[in-house]
Short mmCIF file of C-alpha atoms (C1' of nucleotides) in Angstrom, two decimals:
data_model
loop_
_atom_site.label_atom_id
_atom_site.label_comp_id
_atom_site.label_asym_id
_atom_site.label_seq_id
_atom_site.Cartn_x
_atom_site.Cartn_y
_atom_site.Cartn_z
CA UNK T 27 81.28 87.24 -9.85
CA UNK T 28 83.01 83.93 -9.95
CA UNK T 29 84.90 85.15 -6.86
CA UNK T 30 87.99 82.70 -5.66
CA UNK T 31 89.54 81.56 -2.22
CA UNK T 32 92.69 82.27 -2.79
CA UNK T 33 93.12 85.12 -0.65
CA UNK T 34 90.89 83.45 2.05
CA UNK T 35 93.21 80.33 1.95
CA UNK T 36 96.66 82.11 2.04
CA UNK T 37 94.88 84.17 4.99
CA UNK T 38 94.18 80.33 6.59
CA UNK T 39 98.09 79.41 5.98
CA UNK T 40 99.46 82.70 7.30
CA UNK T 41 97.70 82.38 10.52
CA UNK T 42 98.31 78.67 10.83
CA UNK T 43 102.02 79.28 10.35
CA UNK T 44 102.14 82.18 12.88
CA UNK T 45 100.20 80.23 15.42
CA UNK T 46 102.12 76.94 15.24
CA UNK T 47 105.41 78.76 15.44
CA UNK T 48 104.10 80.53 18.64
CA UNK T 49 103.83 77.53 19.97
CA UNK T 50 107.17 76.34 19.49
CA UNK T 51 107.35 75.18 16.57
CA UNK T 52 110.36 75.67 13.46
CA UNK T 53 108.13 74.83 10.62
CA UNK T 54 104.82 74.03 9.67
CA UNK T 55 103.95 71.39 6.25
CA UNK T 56 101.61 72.29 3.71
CA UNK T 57 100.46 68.59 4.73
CA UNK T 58 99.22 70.33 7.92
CA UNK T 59 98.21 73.54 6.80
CA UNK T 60 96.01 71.61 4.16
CA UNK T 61 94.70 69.29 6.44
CA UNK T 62 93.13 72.44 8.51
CA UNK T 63 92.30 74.12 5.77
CA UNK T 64 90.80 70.99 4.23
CA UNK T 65 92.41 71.17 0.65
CA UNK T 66 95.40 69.76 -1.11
CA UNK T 67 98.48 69.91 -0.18
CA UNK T 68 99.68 70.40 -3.97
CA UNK T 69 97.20 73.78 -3.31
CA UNK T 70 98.86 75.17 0.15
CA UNK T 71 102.26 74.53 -1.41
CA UNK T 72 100.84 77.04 -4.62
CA UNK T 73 99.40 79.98 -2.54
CA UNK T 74 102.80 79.30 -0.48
CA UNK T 75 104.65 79.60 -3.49
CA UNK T 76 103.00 83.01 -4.06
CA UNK T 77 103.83 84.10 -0.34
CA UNK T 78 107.15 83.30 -0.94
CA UNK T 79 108.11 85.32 -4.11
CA UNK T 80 106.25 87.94 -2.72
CA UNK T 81 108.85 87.50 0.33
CA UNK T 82 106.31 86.68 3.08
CA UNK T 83 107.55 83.09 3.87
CA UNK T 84 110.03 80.85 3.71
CA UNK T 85 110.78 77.49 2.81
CA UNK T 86 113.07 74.72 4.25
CA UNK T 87 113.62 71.92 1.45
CA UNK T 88 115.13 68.69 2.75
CA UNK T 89 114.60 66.60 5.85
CA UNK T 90 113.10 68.86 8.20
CA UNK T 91 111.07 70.92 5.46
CA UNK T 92 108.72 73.21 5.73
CA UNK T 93 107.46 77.07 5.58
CA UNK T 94 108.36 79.59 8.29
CA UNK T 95 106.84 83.52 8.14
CA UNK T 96 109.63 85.81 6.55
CA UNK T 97 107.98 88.72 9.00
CA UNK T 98 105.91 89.40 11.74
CA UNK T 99 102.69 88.74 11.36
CA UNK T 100 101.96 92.26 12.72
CA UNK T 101 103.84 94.00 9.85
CA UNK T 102 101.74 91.49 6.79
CA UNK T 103 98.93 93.36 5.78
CA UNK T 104 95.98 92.02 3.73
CA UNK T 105 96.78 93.97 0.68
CA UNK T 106 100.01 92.59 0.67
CA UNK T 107 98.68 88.97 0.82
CA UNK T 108 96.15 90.22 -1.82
CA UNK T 109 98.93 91.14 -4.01
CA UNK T 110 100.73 88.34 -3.60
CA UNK T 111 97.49 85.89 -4.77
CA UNK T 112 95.39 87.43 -7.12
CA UNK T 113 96.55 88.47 -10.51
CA UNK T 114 93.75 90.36 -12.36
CA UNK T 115 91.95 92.74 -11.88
CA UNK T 116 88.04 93.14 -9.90
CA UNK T 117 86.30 94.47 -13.05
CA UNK T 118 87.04 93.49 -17.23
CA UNK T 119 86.17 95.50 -19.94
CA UNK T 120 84.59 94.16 -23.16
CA UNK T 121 86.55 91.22 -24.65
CA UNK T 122 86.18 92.85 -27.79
CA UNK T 123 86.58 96.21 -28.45
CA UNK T 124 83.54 98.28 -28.63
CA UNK T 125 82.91 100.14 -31.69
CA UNK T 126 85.16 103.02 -31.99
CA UNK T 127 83.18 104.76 -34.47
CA UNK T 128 80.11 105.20 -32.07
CA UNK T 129 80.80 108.10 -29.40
CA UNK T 130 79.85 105.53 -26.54
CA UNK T 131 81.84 102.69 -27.99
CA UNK T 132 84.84 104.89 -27.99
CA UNK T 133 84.65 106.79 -25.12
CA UNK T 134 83.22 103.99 -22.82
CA UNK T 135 86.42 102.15 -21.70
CA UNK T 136 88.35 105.35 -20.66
CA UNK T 137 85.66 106.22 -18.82
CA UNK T 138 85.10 102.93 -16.97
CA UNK T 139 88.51 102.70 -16.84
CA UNK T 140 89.07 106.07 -14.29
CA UNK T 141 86.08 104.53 -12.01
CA UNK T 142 87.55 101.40 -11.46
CA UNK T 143 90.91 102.42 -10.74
CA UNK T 144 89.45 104.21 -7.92
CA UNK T 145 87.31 101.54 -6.70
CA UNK T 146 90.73 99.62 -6.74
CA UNK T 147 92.48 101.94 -4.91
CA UNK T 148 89.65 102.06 -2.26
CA UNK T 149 89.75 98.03 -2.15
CA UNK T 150 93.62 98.22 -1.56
CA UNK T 151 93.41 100.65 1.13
CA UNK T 152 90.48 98.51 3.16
CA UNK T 153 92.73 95.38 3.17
CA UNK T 154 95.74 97.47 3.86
CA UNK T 155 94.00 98.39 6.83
CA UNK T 156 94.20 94.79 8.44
CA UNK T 157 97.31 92.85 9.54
CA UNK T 158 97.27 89.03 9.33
CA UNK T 159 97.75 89.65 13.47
CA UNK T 160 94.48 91.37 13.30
CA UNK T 161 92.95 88.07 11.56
CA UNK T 162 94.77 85.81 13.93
CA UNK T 163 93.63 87.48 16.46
CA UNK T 164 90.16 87.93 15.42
CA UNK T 165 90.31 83.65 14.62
CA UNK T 166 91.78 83.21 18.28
CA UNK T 167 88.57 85.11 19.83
CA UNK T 168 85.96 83.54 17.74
CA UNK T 169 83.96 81.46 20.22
CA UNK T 170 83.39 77.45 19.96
CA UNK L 16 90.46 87.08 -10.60
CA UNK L 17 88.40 86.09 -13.51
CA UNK L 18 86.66 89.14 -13.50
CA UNK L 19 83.62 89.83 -16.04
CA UNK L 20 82.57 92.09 -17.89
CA UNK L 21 78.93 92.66 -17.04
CA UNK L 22 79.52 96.25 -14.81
CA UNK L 23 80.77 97.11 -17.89
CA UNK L 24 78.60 95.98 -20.77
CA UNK L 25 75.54 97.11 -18.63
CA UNK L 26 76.76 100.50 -18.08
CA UNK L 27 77.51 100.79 -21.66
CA UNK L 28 74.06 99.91 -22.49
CA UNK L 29 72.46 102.46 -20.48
CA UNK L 30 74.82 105.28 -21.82
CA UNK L 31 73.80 104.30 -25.41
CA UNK L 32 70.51 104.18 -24.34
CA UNK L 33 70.07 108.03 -22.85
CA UNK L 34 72.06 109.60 -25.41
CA UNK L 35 69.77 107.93 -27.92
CA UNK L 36 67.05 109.10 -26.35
CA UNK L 37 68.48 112.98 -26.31
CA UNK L 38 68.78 112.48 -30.05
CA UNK L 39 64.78 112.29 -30.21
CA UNK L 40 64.63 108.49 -30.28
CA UNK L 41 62.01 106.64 -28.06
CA UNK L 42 64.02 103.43 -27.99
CA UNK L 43 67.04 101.75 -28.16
CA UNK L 44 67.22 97.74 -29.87
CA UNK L 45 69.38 95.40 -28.84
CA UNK L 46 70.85 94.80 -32.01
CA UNK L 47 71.69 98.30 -31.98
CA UNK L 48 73.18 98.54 -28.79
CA UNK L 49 75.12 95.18 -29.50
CA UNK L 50 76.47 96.37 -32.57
CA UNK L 51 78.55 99.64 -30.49
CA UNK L 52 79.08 96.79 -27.54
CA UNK L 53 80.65 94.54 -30.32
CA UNK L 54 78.65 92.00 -28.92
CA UNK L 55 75.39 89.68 -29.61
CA UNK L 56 72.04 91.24 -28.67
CA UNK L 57 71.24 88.40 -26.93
CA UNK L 58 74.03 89.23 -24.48
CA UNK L 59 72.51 92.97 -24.74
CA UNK L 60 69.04 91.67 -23.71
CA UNK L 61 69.93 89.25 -21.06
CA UNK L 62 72.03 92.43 -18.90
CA UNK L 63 68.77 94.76 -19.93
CA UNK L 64 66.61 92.03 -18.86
CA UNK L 65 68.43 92.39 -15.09
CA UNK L 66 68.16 95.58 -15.80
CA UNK L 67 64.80 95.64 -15.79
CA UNK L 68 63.89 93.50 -13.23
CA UNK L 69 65.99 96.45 -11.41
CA UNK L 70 64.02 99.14 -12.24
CA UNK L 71 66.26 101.15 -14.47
CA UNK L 72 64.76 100.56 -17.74
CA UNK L 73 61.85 99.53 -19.98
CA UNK L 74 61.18 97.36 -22.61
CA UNK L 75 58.51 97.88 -25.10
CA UNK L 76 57.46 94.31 -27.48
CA UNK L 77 56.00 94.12 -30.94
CA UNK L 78 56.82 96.38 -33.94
CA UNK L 79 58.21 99.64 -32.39
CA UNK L 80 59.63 97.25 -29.80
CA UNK L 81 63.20 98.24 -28.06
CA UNK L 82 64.33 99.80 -24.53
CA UNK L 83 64.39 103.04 -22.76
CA UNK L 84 65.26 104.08 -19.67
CA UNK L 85 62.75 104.27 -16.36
CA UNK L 86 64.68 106.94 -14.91
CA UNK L 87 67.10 109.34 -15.53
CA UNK L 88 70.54 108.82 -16.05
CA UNK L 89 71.53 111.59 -13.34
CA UNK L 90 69.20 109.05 -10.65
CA UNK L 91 71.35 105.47 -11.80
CA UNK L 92 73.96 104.71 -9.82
CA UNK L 93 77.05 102.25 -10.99
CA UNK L 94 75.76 100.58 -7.46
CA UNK L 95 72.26 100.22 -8.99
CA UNK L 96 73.64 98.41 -11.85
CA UNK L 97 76.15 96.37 -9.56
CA UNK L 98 73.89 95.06 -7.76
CA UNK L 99 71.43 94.22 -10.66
CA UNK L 100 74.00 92.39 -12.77
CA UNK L 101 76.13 90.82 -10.57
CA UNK L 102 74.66 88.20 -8.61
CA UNK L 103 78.04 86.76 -5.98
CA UNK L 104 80.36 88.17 -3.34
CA UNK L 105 83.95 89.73 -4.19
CA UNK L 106 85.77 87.14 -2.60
CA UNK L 107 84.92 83.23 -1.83
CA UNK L 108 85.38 81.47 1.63
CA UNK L 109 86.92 77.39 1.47
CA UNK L 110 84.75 75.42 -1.12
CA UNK L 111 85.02 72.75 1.80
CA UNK L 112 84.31 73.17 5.16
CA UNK L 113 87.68 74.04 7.19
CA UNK L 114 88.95 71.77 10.06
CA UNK L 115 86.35 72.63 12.94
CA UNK L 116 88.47 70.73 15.35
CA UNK L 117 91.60 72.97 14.43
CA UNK L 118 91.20 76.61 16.22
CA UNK L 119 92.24 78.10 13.08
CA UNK L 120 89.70 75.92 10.62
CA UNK L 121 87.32 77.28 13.12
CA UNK L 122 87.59 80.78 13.33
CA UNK L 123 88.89 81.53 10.52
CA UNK L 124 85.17 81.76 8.20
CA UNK L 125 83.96 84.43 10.71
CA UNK L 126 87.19 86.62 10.58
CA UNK L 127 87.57 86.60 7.10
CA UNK L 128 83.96 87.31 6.65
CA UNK L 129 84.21 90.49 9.27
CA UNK L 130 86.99 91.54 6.49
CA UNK L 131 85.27 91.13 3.66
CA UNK L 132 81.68 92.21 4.75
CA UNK L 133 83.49 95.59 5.50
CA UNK L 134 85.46 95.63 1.77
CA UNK L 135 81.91 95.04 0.07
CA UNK L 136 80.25 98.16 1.39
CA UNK L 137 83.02 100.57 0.67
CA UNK L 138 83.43 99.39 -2.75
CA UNK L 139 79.31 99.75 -2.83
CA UNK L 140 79.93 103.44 -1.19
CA UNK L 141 82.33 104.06 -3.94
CA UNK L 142 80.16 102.82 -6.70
CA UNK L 143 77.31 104.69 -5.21
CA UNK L 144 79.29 107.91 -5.62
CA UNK L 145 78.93 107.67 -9.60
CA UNK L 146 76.10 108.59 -11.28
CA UNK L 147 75.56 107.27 -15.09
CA UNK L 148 75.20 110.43 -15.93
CA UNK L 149 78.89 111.32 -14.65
CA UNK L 150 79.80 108.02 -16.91
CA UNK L 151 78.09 109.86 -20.06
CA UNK L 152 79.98 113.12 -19.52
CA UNK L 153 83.24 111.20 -19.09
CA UNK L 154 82.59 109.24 -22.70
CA UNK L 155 81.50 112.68 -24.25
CA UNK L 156 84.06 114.02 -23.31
CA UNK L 157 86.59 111.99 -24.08
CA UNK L 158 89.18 113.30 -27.23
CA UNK L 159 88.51 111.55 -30.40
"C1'" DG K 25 43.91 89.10 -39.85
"C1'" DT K 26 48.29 88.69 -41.69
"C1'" DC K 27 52.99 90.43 -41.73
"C1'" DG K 28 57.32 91.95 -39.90
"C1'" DG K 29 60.36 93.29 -36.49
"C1'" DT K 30 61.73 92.84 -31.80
"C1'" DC K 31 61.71 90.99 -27.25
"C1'" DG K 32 62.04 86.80 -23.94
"C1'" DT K 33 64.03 82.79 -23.01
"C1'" DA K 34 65.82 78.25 -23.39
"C1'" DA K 35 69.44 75.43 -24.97
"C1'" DC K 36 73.88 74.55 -26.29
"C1'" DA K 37 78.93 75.41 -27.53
"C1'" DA K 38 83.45 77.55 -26.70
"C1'" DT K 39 86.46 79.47 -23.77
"C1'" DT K 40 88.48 80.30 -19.54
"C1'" DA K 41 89.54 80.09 -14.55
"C1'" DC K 42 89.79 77.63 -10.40
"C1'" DT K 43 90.57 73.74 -7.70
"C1'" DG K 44 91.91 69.16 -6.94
"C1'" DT K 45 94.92 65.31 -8.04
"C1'" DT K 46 98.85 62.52 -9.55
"C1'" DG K 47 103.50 62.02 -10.51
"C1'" DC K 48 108.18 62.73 -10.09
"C1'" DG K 49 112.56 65.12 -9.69
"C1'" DA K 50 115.27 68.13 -6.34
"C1'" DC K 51 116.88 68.85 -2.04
"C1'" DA K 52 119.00 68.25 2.57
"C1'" DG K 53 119.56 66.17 6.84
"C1'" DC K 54 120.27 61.70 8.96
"C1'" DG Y 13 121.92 55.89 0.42
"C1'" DC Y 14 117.28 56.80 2.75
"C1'" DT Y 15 113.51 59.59 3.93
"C1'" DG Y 16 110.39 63.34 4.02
"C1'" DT Y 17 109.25 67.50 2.04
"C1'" DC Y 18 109.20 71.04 -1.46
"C1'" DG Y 19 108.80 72.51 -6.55
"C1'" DC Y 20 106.58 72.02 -10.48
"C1'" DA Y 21 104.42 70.18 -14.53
"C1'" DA Y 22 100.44 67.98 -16.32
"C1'" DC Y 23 95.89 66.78 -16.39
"C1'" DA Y 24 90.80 66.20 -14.90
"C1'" DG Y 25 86.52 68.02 -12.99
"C1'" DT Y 26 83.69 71.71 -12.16
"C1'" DA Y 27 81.74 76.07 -12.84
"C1'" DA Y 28 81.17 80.70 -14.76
"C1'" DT Y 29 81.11 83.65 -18.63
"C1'" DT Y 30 80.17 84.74 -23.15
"C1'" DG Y 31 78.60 83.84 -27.72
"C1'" DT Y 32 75.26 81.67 -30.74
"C1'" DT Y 33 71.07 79.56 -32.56
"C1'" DA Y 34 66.38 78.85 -32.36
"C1'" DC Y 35 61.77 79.86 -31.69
"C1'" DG Y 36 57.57 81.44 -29.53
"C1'" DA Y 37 55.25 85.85 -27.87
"C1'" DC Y 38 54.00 90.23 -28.72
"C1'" DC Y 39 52.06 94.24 -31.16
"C1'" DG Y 40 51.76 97.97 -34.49
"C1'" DA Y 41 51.21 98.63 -39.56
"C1'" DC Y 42 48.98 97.54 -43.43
#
DNA sequence: GTCGGTCGTAACAATTACTGTTGCGACAGC
DNA sequence: GCTGTCGCAACAGTAATTGTTACGACCGAC
């Protein structure tokens, strides 16, 4: 599918946040967040970006800079993160359109169309279904 | 999400291909099929190719050469052609490692995984509920 | 047995998306 | 002012997708 990270990685930075702020912590660097998630800093500071607009963070500019969670981590959903990271959508049509004066070529995209909304809908409500505290604490009880 | 289009090429195919066939044709060519897709048969024959390998339809060579279908439309799933034209997962874990020394880096593959092992089968479940059948009645009946 | 039409497949180009990287201005606390 | 970080633009590398060309393999018709 040519499938992406993104919302794997902004899943990383949400639970690195919450965790470092449990323990104390004010803010957390995309320096840091990208060294655990082994990337670029230039990338955490992207996804971040996303997070923000999307009003799930916040960022301190300045001196003591850095990203803080806007909410709980109990009340962030998956879908939510989804939304915030990935733009298009799971399934494309043709890139050109089909035929209109065949039956199939016409009819074809409405048709597809109706299926994958649903499938989308499904998708949304799976990853609505888990809070980034679920994932954080699903990460804490993974064994080493 | 960079999406493609192969779901929906494929599925096109195999509608053009059973409605052919209930208009007293044996096969289907590529070029034909191509030419509703708005598309190059070679495209056309690579997804029938997969296709094939899949079960879901024949090809016949030399001079009355072309496709047709193994089965019956009503017996095709959009999960049967899923899974025989699209090779990768939804979504992609780190393209690097993660930080094993960080608790996050390290738990965070087998969470996320959990997640999206459980989003995978109820899109499958969804697809699975869709005959292409159902898809041909939807273009046939769509208003002209 | 040659011919003609189609499949099967490899090879390559064009386009696009994703990720990584560099660079630098903006910002705010010291 | 100085310093550390964000914000963002720009670009490179990689990979996937799609389109295209080319050509051999196949097989029925003649």
């Amino acid at each position: 599918m040519s499938a992406n990270s993104r919302l794997t990685i902004a899943s990383h930075a949400l639970a690195w946040i919450g965790l470092y702020q449990r323990q104390g912590h004010e803010v957390a660097t995309s320096e840091q967040i990208a060294s655990s998630a082994n990337t670029n800093p230039v990338v955490i500071r992207r996804l971040l970006g996303d997070l923000r607009r999307a009003g799930l963070v916040e960022s301190r500019r300045g001196v003591g800079a850095g990203w803080s969670l806007a909410r709980e981590l109990g009340s962030m959903t998956l879908l939510d993160v989804y939304e915030a990271v990935e733009p298009g959508p799971l399934f494309a049509m043709h890139r050109t359109t089909p035929d209109q004066e065949c039956v199939v070529g016409h009819g074809i995209q409405p048709a597809m169309q109706r299926v994958y909304d649903g499938v989308e809908q499904t998708l949304r409500k799976e990853l609505a279904r888990v809070t980034l505290e679920d994932v954080l604490q699903d990460v804490l009880a993974t064994p080493r």
